[in-house]
Short mmCIF file of C-alpha atoms and ligand atoms in Angstrom, two decimals:
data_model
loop_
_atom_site.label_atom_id
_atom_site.label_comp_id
_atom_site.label_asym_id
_atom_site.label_seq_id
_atom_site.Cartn_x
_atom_site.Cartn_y
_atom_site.Cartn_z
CA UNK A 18 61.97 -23.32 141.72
CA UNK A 19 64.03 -25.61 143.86
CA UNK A 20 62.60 -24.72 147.32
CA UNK A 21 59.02 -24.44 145.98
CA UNK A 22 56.95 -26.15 148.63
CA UNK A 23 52.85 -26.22 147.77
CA UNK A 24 52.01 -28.67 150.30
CA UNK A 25 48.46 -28.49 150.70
CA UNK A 26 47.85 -26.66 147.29
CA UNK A 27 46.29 -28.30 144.75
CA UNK A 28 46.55 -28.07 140.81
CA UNK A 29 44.87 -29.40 137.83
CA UNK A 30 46.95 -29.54 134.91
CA UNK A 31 45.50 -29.81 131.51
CA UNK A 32 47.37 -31.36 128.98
CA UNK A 33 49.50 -33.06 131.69
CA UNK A 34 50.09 -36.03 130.44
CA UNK A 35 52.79 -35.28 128.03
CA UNK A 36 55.40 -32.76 127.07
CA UNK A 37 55.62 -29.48 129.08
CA UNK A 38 52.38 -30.30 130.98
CA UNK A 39 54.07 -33.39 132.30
CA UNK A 40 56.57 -31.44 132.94
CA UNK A 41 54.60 -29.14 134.64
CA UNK A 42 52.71 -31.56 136.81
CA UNK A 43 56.50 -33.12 138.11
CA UNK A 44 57.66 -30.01 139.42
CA UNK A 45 54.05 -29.48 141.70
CA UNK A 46 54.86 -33.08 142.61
CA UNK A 47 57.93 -32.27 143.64
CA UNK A 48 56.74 -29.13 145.92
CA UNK A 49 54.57 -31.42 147.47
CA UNK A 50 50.94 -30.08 145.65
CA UNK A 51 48.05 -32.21 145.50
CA UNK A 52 48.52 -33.06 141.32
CA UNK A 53 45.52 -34.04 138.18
CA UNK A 54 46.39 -34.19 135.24
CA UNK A 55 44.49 -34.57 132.26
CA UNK A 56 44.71 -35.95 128.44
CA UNK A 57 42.38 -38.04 126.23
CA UNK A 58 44.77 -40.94 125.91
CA UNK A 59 44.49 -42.91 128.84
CA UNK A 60 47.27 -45.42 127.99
CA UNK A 61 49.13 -42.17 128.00
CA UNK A 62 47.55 -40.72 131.28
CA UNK A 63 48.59 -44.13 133.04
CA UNK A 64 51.99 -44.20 132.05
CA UNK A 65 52.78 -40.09 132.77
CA UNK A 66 50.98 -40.89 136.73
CA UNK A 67 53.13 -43.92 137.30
CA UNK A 68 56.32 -41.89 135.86
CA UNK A 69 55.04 -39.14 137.98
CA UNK A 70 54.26 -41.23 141.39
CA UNK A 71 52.95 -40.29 144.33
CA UNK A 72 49.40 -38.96 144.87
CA UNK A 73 48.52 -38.06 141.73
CA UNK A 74 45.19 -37.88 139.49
CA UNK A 75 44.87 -39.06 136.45
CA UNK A 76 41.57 -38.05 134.35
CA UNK A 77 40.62 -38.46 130.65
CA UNK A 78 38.69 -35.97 129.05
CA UNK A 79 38.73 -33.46 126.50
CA UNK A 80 39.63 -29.76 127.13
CA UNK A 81 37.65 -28.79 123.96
CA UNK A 82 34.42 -29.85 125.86
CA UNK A 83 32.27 -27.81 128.53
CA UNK A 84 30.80 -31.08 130.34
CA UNK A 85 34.00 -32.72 130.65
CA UNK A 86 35.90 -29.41 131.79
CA UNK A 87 33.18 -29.11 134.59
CA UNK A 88 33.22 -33.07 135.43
CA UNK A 89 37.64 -32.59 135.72
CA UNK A 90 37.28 -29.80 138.01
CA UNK A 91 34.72 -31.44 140.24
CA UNK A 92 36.42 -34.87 140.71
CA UNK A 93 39.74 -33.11 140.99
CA UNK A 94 38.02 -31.12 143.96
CA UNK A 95 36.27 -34.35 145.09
CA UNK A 96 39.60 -36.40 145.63
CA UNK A 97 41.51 -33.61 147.29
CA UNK A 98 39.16 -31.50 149.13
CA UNK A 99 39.57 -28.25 146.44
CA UNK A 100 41.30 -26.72 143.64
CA UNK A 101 43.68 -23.87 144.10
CA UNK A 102 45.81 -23.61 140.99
CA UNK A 103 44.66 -24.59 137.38
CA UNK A 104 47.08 -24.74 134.70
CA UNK A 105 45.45 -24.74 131.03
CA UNK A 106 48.20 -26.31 128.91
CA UNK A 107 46.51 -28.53 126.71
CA UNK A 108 47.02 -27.58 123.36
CA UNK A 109 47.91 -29.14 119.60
CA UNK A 110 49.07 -27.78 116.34
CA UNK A 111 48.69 -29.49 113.40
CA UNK A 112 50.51 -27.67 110.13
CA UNK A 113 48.29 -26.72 107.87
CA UNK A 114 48.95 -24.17 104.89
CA UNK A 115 46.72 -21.20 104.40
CA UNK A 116 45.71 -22.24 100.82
CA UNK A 117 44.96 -25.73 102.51
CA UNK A 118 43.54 -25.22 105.66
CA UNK A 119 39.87 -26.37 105.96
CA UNK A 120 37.67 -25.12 108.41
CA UNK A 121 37.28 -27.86 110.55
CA UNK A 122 41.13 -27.50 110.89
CA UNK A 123 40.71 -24.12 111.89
CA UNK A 124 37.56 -24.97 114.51
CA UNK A 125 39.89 -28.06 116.19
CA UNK A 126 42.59 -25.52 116.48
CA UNK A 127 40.68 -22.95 118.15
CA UNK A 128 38.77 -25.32 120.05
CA UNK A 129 40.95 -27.06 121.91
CA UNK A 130 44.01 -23.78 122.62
CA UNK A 131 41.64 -21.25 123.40
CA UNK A 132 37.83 -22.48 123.97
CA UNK A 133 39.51 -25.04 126.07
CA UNK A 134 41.26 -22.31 128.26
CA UNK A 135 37.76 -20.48 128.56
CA UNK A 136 36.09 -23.67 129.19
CA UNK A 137 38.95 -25.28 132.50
CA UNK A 138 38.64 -21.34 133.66
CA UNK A 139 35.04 -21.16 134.28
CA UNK A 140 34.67 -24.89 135.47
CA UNK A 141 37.58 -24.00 137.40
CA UNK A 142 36.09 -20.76 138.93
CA UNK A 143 33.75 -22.24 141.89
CA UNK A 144 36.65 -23.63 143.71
CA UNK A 145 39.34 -21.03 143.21
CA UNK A 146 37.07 -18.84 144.78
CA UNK A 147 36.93 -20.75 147.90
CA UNK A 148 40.83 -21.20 147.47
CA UNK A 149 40.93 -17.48 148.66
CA UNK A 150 44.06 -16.87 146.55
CA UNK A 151 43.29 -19.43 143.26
CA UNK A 152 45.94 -19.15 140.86
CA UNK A 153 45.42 -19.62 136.95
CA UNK A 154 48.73 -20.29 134.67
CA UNK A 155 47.56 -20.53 130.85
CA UNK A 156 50.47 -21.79 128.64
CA UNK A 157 50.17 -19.47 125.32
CA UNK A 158 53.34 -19.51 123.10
CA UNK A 159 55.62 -16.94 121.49
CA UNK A 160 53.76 -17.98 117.95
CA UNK A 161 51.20 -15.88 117.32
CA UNK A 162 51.23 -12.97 120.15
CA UNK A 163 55.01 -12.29 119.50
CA UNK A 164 56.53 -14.40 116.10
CA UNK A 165 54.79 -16.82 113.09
CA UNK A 166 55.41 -20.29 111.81
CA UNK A 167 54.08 -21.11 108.23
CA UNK A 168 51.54 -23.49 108.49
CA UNK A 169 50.85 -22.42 111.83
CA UNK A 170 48.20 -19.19 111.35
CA UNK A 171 45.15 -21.20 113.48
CA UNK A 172 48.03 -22.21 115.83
CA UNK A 173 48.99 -18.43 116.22
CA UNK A 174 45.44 -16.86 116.16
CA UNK A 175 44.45 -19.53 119.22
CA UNK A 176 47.71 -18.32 121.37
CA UNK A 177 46.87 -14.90 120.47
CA UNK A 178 43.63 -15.22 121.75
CA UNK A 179 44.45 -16.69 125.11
CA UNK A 180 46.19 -13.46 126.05
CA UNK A 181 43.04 -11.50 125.01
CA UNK A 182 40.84 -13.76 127.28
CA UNK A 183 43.60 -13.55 130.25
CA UNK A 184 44.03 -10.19 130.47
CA UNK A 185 39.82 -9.51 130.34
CA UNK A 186 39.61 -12.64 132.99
CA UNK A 187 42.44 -11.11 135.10
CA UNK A 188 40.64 -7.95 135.58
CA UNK A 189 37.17 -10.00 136.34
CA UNK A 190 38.71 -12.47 139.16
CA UNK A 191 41.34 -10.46 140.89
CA UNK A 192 38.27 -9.17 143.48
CA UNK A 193 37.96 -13.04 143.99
CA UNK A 194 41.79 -13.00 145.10
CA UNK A 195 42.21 -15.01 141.46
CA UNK A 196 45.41 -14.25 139.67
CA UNK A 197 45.41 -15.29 136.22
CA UNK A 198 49.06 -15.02 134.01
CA UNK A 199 50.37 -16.81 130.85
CA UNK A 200 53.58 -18.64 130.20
CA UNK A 201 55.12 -18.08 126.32
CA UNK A 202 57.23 -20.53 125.19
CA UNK A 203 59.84 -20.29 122.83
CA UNK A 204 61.10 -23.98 121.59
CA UNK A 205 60.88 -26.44 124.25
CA UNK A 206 61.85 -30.35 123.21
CA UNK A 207 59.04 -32.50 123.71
CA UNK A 208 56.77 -34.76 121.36
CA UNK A 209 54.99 -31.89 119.76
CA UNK A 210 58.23 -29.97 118.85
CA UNK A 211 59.38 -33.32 117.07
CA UNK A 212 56.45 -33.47 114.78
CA UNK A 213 57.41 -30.19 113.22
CA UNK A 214 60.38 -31.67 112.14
CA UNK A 215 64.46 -32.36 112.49
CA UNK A 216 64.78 -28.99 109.98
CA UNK A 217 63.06 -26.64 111.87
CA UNK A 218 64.37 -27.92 115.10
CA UNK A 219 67.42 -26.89 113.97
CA UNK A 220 66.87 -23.74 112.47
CA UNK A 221 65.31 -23.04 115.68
CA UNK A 222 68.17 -24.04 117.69
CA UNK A 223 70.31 -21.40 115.58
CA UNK A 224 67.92 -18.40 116.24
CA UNK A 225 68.48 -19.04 120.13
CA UNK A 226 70.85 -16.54 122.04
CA UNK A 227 71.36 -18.83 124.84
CA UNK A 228 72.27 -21.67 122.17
CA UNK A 229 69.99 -24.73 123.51
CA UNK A 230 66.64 -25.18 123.12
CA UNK A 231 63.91 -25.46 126.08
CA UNK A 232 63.28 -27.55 128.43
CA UNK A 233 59.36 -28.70 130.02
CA UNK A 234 61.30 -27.54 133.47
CA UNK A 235 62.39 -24.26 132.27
CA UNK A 236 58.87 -23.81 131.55
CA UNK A 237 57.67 -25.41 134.40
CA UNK A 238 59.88 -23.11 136.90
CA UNK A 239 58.03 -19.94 135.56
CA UNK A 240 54.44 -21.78 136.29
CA UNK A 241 55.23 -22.36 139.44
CA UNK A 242 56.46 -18.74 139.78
CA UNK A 243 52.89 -17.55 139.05
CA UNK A 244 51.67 -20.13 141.10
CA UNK A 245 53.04 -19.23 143.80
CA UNK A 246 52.22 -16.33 146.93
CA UNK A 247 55.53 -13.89 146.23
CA UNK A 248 53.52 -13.36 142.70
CA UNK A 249 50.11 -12.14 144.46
CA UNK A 250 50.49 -8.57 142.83
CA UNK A 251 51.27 -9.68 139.31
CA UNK A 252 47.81 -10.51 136.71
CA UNK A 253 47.31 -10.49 133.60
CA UNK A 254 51.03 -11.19 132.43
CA UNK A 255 52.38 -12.55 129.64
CA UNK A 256 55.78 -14.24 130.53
CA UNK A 257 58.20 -15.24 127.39
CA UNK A 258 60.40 -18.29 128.48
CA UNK A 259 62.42 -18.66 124.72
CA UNK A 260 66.38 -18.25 125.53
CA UNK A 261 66.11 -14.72 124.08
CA UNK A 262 64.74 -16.39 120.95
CA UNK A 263 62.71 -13.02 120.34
CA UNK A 264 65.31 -10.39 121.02
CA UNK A 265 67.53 -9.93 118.16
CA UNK A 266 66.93 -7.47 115.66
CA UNK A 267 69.58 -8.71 113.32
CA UNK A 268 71.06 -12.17 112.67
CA UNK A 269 74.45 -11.50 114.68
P1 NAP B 21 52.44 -32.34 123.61
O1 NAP B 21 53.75 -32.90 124.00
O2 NAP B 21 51.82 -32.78 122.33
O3 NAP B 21 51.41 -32.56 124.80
C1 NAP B 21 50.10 -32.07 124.67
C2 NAP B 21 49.25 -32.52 125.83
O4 NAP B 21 47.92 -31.99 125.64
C3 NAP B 21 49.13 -34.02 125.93
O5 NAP B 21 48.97 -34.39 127.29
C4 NAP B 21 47.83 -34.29 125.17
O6 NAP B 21 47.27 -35.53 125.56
C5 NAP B 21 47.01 -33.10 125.61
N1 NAP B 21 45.89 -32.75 124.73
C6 NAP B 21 45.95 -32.43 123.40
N2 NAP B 21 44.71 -32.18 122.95
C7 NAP B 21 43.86 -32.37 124.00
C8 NAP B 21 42.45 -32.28 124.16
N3 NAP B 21 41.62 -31.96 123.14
N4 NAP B 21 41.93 -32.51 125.38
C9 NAP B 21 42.74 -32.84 126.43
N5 NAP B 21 44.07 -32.95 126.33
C10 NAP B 21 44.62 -32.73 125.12
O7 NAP B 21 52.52 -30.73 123.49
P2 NAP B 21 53.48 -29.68 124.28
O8 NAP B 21 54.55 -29.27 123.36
O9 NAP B 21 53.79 -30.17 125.63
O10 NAP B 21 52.46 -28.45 124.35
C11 NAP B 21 51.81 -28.09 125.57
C12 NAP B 21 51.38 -26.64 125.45
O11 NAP B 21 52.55 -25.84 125.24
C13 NAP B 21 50.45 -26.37 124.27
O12 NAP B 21 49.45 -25.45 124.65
C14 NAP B 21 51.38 -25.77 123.23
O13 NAP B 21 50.69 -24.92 122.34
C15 NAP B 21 52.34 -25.00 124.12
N6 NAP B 21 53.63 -24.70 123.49
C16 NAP B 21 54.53 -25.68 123.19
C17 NAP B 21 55.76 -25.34 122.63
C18 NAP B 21 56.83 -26.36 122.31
O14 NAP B 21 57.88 -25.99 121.77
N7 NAP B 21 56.66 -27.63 122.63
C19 NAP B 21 56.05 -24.01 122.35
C20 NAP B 21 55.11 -23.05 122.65
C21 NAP B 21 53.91 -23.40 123.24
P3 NAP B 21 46.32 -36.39 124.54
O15 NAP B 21 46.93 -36.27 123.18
O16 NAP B 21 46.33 -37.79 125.09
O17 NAP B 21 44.99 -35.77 124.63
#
């Protein structure tokens, strides 16, 4: 979104210290929005804000946590005077084989991918109201709602259940002017996509009609498509950004 301009907007990002929330949290930057960003690292956290520049925000705190969500929201609305666009990002996946996988595994995973979006969208909801046209941008994934990775099933059952809780929060907020879509992404390079290893990057790379993989900005453009006024009449969307990963019916 290269003329994007959100001056006087501002957005929390969760998970915006790294990877496609960083990237995320640049492009607002660079449309002028009021940025937070959030992360438990705060080594990590200092280092994205100075990368980032600017007026920026930088909070620890967990996204798996109700009193943190609701202390984020409030000192994000504190520095900057409200909150108009929340982006719930943060999100791991640890591989973990069905034979394997213990249920604390399963808890973390579900915790922190889809509690954590219900928890930043209800901490969230005092100020988007007063926004008068609050935006909310959850980043899901093709894995689970569309395709599967071994190792992955909490990981796909916690992006699966994001688009459940969108489209039921959609219907809920749009009287409050609240919009509330999901990005998808296919393979995007950042730290998280490394730790799944150089063999399945590759294999991914194959599978990709437009023969890269993704980048935090191609993601990053379709956030701030939701985010911004032209998309007023669109909730409750799921939006795949993969390269046409999920098209092909045959290998070709
Ligand atoms: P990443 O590079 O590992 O970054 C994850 C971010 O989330 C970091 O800022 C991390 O900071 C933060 N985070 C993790 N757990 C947290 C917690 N409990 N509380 C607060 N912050 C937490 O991952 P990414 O690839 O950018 O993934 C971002 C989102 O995109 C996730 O929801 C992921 O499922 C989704 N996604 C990614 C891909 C991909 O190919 N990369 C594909 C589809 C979907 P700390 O570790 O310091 O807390």
């Amino acid at each position: 979104m290269p003329n994007a301009n959100f001056t006087g907007k501002t957005v929390l990002i969760t998970g915006g210290s790294a990877g496609i929330g960083l990237g995320i949290a640049a492009a607002f930057a660079a449309a002028g929005a009021n940025v937070a960003i959030t992360g438990r690292n705060q080594a990590r956290l200092g280092s994205a804000a100075a990368a980032l520049g600017g007026n920026i925000l930088a909070l620890a705190g967990d996204t798996a946590s109700r009193p943190s969500a609701i202390a984020l929201c409030e000192a994000t609305a504190q520095k900057f005077g409200g909150l108009d666009i929340l982006c719930a990002n943060a999100g791991i996946n640890p591989v973990s084989p069905l034979d394997e996988m213990t249920e604390s595994e399963w808890d973390e995973v579900l915790a922190v991918n889809a509690k954590g979006s219900f928890l930043a969208v209800q901490a969230a909801l005092p100020y988007l109201r007063k926004s008068g046209a609050g935006r909310v941008i959850l980043t899901s994934s093709i894995t689970g709602p569309v395709t599967a990775i071994p190792g992955l099933s909490h990981y796909g059952a916690s992006k699966a259940a994001q688009l459940g809780f969108m489209r039921a929060a959609a219907v809920e907020l749009a009287k409050d002017g609240i919009t509330v879509n999901a990005v998808l992404p296919g393979v995007i390079e950042t730290e998280a996509l490394a730790a799944l290893g150089d063999a399945f990057i590759a294999s991914s790379r194959a599978l990709i009609p437009v023969g890269r993989l993704g980048l935090v900005a191609d993601i990053a453009n379709a956030v701030l498509f939701f985010a911004s006024p032209e998309s007023s009449f669109i909730t409750g969307q799921p939006l795949i950004v993969d390269g046409g990963q999920t098209l092909p019916e045959a290998p070709g």
